[in-house]
């Protein structure tokens, strides 16, 4: 039912648009105005059904809004909005190096971080589906690749792979050959056969193996490179370094490499030159060392171990040709592959008056030098104190 309005009267305000409730007050002593008085006419009463409909609409709106917010929250919590794969094929180039021993998840995480793939888990599943295995090496990907395409590169054709390995300074030839055999998937026996014929690589007759000549560093070769070509590259790298240091005669190169290998094993990096100088002094006539280098590293090499603690019996064992405590002069040959800095130090020793040296801190490589045996003994005591304070490190 609608209450008729008087002509010329403005329409009553829409009750839905009202923000508050108008208060009706009476002035004490004032007569109450009649309902039909224009100045005192009240707003028409709200229809009960309309009010209920409005309330119901508000409830429905709030319910819908809440459902939307709840849905968005669930999607975020469940990562339903996460991009798990790119459509591909991608663009640009991304170079990724896979180190030896890397697992699928670590590689996947790096690819995701580099923007190659959208999701590491998706990539791992795609890689597992290829049935391939991860090989160390350098790979070229694109930005935003499809996971299956990226997986195909990692486990796919040889053209996408390279042989990759890294050799550390001081590594013995056996350890180096192990690393090469694993990276290049070649038979270790084939490498041993090549190692036993150093003359095939242009080395002097004194060399009985490639010990000392397999230059440390990171290497990358095309898949399929022969074992001999790989070894030839490492040997030529060492020979080129010797030539750059002014050592061109093959026999002299062998001698310098032998000294450099001892320097590498015995000295801290900052002291390579001084260790080389002390070795040179020991090889000259003097009244203290009688031509003995007295290097623990050479004795250890001859024993086929890697300990830094030797017994008196081991130091007195003349059957060990690398025992420089009993055999004067240089050992039969290098005891490992020296780095370029050690090679340079051996080629150009730092002039000094030292005859003794000892590394007093195996963590930092700090080396102390002495001109007399008495002074040297004081530094040996420092080394022993360090070993006591660091149990398990002086083995």
C-alpha positions as a printed Julia matrix, in Angstrom:
395×3 Matrix{Float64}:
   0.0     0.0     0.0
   1.32    3.45   -0.96
   0.51    6.62    1.0
  -0.43    9.37   -1.52
   1.68   12.49   -1.51
   0.18   15.98   -1.62
   0.71   17.88   -4.86
   3.93   19.87   -5.02
   5.48   18.04   -2.14
   9.03   16.58   -2.74
   9.23   12.8    -2.61
  10.26   11.23    0.67
  13.88   10.07    0.94
  14.55    6.46   -0.1
  14.8     4.47    3.15
  17.51    2.22    1.64
  19.81    5.23    1.26
  19.48    6.29    4.87
  22.63    6.09    6.88
  21.29    6.62   10.4
  18.0     6.75   12.33
  16.41   10.14   12.81
  15.68   10.89   16.49
  12.26   12.3    17.38
  12.32   14.63   20.35
   9.63   16.72   22.02
  10.16   20.12   23.48
   8.77   20.25   27.04
   5.55   22.27   27.11
   5.18   22.44   23.3
   1.99   21.09   21.78
   2.34   17.88   19.75
   1.92   18.48   16.03
  -0.77   16.48   14.28
   0.3    13.78   11.83
  -1.32   15.58    8.91
   0.62   18.76    9.56
   3.04   19.25    6.63
   5.82   20.45    8.87
   5.54   17.49   11.16
   4.72   14.64    8.75
   6.73   11.49    9.46
   8.48    9.35    6.81
   6.39    6.51    5.5
   6.96    3.25    7.35
   9.25    0.65    5.66
   7.44   -2.34    4.27
   8.43   -5.51    6.19
   8.93   -7.61    3.03
  11.17   -5.0     1.42
  13.31   -4.72    4.52
  13.73   -8.5     4.66
  14.7    -8.62    0.99
  17.32   -5.93    1.49
  18.77   -7.77    4.48
  18.85  -11.01    2.55
  20.68   -9.31   -0.33
  23.32   -7.98    2.01
  23.83  -11.45    3.51
  24.15  -13.02    0.06
  26.64  -10.36   -1.06
  28.76  -10.88    2.01
  28.61  -14.64    1.56
  29.73  -14.4    -2.08
  32.56  -12.02   -1.2
  33.69  -14.3     1.59
  33.64  -17.3    -0.73
  35.78  -15.45   -3.26
  38.31  -14.43   -0.63
  38.39  -17.95    0.8
  38.9   -19.38   -2.67
  41.78  -17.03   -3.37
  43.35  -17.93   -0.06
  43.08  -21.64   -0.75
  44.55  -21.2    -4.23
  47.51  -19.32   -2.76
  47.96  -21.92    0.0
  47.79  -24.81   -2.46
  49.9   -22.93   -5.05
  47.11  -23.38   -7.61
  48.21  -20.14   -9.22
  51.88  -21.2    -9.46
  53.28  -21.49  -12.97
  54.65  -25.03  -13.17
  55.81  -24.97  -16.78
  56.48  -22.58  -19.61
  54.93  -23.18  -23.04
  58.36  -22.82  -24.65
  60.35  -22.86  -26.79
  62.02  -19.97  -24.96
  64.44  -17.3   -26.09
  68.01  -16.13  -25.62
  70.82  -18.25  -24.22
  71.73  -19.33  -20.7
  75.02  -21.13  -20.02
  74.85  -23.58  -17.1
  77.75  -25.64  -15.76
  76.82  -28.92  -14.12
  79.61  -29.99  -11.71
  80.55  -33.59  -11.1
  78.28  -35.27   -8.56
  75.38  -32.82   -9.0
  71.94  -34.34   -8.4
  68.74  -33.72  -10.4
  67.15  -31.49   -7.76
  70.18  -29.21   -7.31
  70.44  -28.8   -11.09
  66.7   -28.15  -11.34
  66.85  -25.49   -8.65
  69.68  -23.72  -10.46
  67.76  -23.84  -13.75
  64.72  -22.37  -12.03
  66.82  -19.64  -10.43
  68.35  -18.81  -13.83
  64.89  -18.5   -15.39
  65.31  -21.51  -17.66
  62.39  -23.47  -16.22
  59.32  -22.48  -14.25
  59.31  -25.18  -11.59
  62.06  -27.48  -10.28
  59.71  -30.37   -9.42
  58.18  -30.37  -12.89
  61.66  -30.49  -14.4
  62.79  -33.37  -12.17
  59.76  -35.41  -13.28
  60.48  -34.6   -16.91
  64.13  -35.59  -16.51
  63.15  -38.89  -14.89
  60.87  -39.53  -17.85
  63.78  -39.32  -20.27
  65.56  -42.23  -18.59
  68.83  -40.33  -19.01
  71.45  -39.5   -16.43
  73.1   -36.22  -15.55
  76.62  -35.8   -16.85
  78.91  -32.97  -15.72
  79.68  -30.33  -18.3
  78.54  -27.06  -19.88
  75.03  -26.81  -21.29
  73.27  -24.13  -23.28
  69.6   -23.48  -22.48
  67.04  -20.8   -23.32
  65.06  -18.58  -21.02
  61.57  -19.91  -20.17
  61.86  -23.34  -21.75
  59.36  -26.12  -21.5
  60.55  -28.49  -18.77
  60.63  -31.5   -21.1
  62.74  -29.58  -23.63
  65.26  -28.56  -20.98
  65.39  -32.13  -19.67
  66.08  -33.4   -23.19
  69.13  -31.13  -23.41
  70.51  -32.28  -20.07
  70.06  -35.97  -20.82
  70.01  -35.79  -24.59
  72.34  -35.72  -27.54
  76.1   -35.62  -27.27
  76.18  -32.38  -29.25
  74.71  -30.59  -26.24
  77.33  -31.94  -23.85
  81.0   -31.57  -23.17
  83.48  -33.53  -21.12
  84.15  -31.5   -18.0
  86.54  -32.14  -15.13
  88.64  -30.15  -12.68
  92.06  -31.06  -11.34
  93.38  -29.47   -8.16
  96.96  -28.35   -7.68
  98.95  -31.03   -5.9
  96.88  -33.97   -7.17
  98.82  -37.13   -7.82
  98.63  -38.7   -11.26
  96.44  -41.59  -10.06
  93.81  -39.22   -8.68
  93.91  -37.16  -11.87
  93.41  -40.22  -14.04
  90.45  -41.26  -11.88
  88.79  -37.9   -12.46
  89.42  -38.02  -16.21
  88.16  -41.59  -16.54
  84.92  -40.71  -14.77
  84.28  -37.51  -16.71
  85.2   -38.85  -20.14
  83.71  -42.31  -19.57
  86.94  -43.95  -20.7
  88.48  -47.15  -19.42
  90.97  -46.47  -16.65
  93.23  -49.2   -18.04
  93.53  -47.24  -21.27
  94.65  -44.2   -19.3
  97.14  -46.3   -17.34
  98.63  -47.56  -20.61
  99.09  -44.01  -21.85
 100.5   -42.91  -18.5
 103.19  -45.59  -18.71
 104.51  -44.17  -22.0
 105.47  -40.54  -21.27
 107.82  -40.58  -24.25
 104.77  -40.65  -26.53
 104.0   -37.16  -25.2
 107.49  -35.83  -25.87
 108.72  -36.07  -22.29
 112.37  -36.79  -21.38
 113.68  -40.28  -20.64
 113.85  -39.46  -16.92
 110.06  -39.3   -16.8
 108.6   -42.72  -16.0
 105.01  -41.5   -16.0
 102.98  -38.34  -16.52
 103.31  -37.44  -12.83
 103.68  -33.69  -12.49
 102.68  -32.97  -16.09
  98.88  -33.11  -15.82
  98.3   -29.4   -15.32
  95.7   -28.45  -12.67
  92.64  -26.5   -13.79
  89.17  -26.84  -15.27
  88.89  -28.57  -18.62
  86.14  -28.94  -21.22
  86.43  -31.18  -24.25
  83.89  -32.2   -26.91
  82.31  -35.54  -26.14
  84.21  -38.21  -28.03
  87.65  -36.65  -27.55
  90.17  -39.49  -27.24
  91.93  -40.19  -23.98
  95.31  -39.52  -25.56
  94.19  -36.13  -26.88
  92.92  -35.19  -23.43
  96.2   -36.13  -21.76
  98.2   -34.44  -24.5
  96.37  -31.17  -23.83
  97.13  -31.33  -20.11
 100.8   -32.12  -20.72
 101.2   -29.35  -23.3
  99.65  -26.87  -20.85
 102.35  -27.69  -18.3
 105.16  -27.57  -20.85
 103.91  -24.21  -22.14
 103.96  -22.83  -18.57
 107.56  -23.95  -18.16
 108.52  -22.32  -21.42
 106.83  -19.08  -20.36
 109.0   -19.19  -17.23
 112.08  -19.5   -19.4
 112.63  -23.26  -18.93
 112.93  -24.75  -22.42
 115.21  -27.77  -22.0
 113.12  -30.94  -21.35
 115.52  -32.3   -18.72
 115.58  -28.97  -16.9
 111.8   -28.84  -17.13
 111.62  -32.2   -15.38
 113.88  -30.96  -12.58
 111.91  -27.74  -12.13
 108.63  -29.72  -12.02
 110.09  -31.95   -9.33
 111.03  -28.96   -7.18
 107.69  -27.28   -7.93
 105.77  -30.36   -6.78
 107.59  -30.26   -3.43
 106.96  -26.52   -3.15
 103.26  -27.12   -3.85
 103.06  -29.74   -1.11
 105.22  -28.01    1.49
 104.59  -24.27    1.32
 101.82  -21.8     1.93
 100.89  -19.9    -1.22
 102.58  -16.69   -0.13
 105.78  -18.59    0.62
 106.3   -20.61   -2.56
 109.28  -18.51   -3.53
 110.97  -18.89   -0.14
 110.39  -22.65   -0.03
 111.94  -22.94   -3.51
 114.88  -20.82   -2.3
 115.38  -23.0     0.78
 115.33  -26.17   -1.35
 117.93  -24.63   -3.64
 120.09  -23.82   -0.6
 119.81  -27.4     0.67
 120.99  -28.76   -2.67
 124.12  -26.62   -2.42
 127.01  -27.62   -0.16
 126.38  -26.52    3.43
 127.39  -27.63    6.91
 123.92  -28.43    8.22
 121.81  -30.47    5.79
 124.41  -32.41    3.79
 122.38  -32.13    0.6
 119.25  -33.64    2.17
 115.95  -31.91    1.37
 114.23  -33.7     4.28
 110.69  -33.29    2.97
 107.88  -35.2     4.65
 105.83  -34.86    1.47
 108.34  -36.8    -0.6
 108.53  -39.61    1.97
 104.73  -39.82    2.07
 104.58  -40.02   -1.72
 107.03  -42.91   -1.74
 104.93  -44.7     0.88
 101.81  -44.28   -1.23
  99.97  -42.54    1.61
  98.89  -38.97    2.34
  99.68  -38.65    6.02
 101.5   -35.63    7.44
 102.74  -37.55   10.45
 105.78  -39.78    9.89
 107.51  -42.11   12.3
 111.26  -42.16   12.81
 111.34  -45.59   11.19
 109.69  -44.25    8.06
 112.15  -41.37    7.93
 115.05  -43.8     8.17
 113.76  -46.23    5.54
 116.34  -46.21    2.74
 114.23  -48.58    0.63
 111.92  -45.66   -0.15
 113.56  -43.9    -3.14
 111.53  -40.76   -2.35
 112.87  -40.61    1.22
 114.75  -37.3     1.14
 115.81  -37.8     4.78
 118.29  -40.48    3.72
 118.77  -39.87   -0.03
 120.48  -36.55   -0.87
 119.35  -34.42   -3.76
 115.99  -34.39   -5.49
 113.66  -37.4    -5.43
 113.31  -39.49   -8.63
 110.59  -37.21   -9.97
 107.57  -35.01   -9.21
 105.26  -35.99   -6.35
 102.16  -34.34   -7.79
 100.94  -31.74  -10.27
 102.11  -28.28   -9.2
 100.1   -25.17   -9.95
 101.41  -22.37  -12.12
 102.54  -20.28   -9.1
 104.59  -23.15   -7.7
 106.11  -23.76  -11.14
 107.08  -20.1   -11.42
 108.61  -20.19   -7.92
 110.65  -23.28   -8.75
 111.83  -21.71  -12.01
 112.86  -18.52  -10.19
 113.42  -19.22   -6.46
 113.44  -16.3    -4.04
 117.05  -15.71   -2.89
 117.36  -16.26    0.87
 119.54  -17.84    3.57
 116.93  -20.3     4.81
 117.57  -24.0     5.18
 114.49  -25.03    7.15
 110.76  -24.49    6.88
 107.68  -25.89    8.55
 103.98  -25.21    8.08
 102.73  -24.25   11.53
  99.05  -23.97   10.6
  97.57  -26.53    8.23
  94.38  -24.51    7.81
  96.01  -21.28    6.65
  99.22  -22.75    5.25
 101.31  -20.4     7.37
 104.95  -21.41    6.97
 107.87  -20.45    9.21
 111.46  -20.33    7.92
 114.74  -20.72    9.8
 118.46  -20.48    9.1
 119.51  -22.82   11.89
 118.23  -26.12   13.22
 117.74  -24.69   16.72
 115.49  -21.95   15.38
 113.64  -24.5    13.3
 112.92  -26.63   16.35
 111.1   -23.7    17.94
 108.8   -23.52   14.92
 108.28  -27.26   15.0
 107.05  -26.84   18.58
 104.51  -24.28   17.3
 103.28  -26.83   14.75
 102.91  -29.49   17.43
 100.96  -27.05   19.61
  98.63  -26.35   16.69
  98.09  -30.08   16.19
  97.25  -30.47   19.86
  94.74  -27.63   19.65
  93.22  -29.07   16.46
  92.8   -32.81   17.08
  92.34  -34.95   14.02
  93.89  -32.52   11.55
  97.5   -33.68   11.81
  97.16  -37.2    10.5
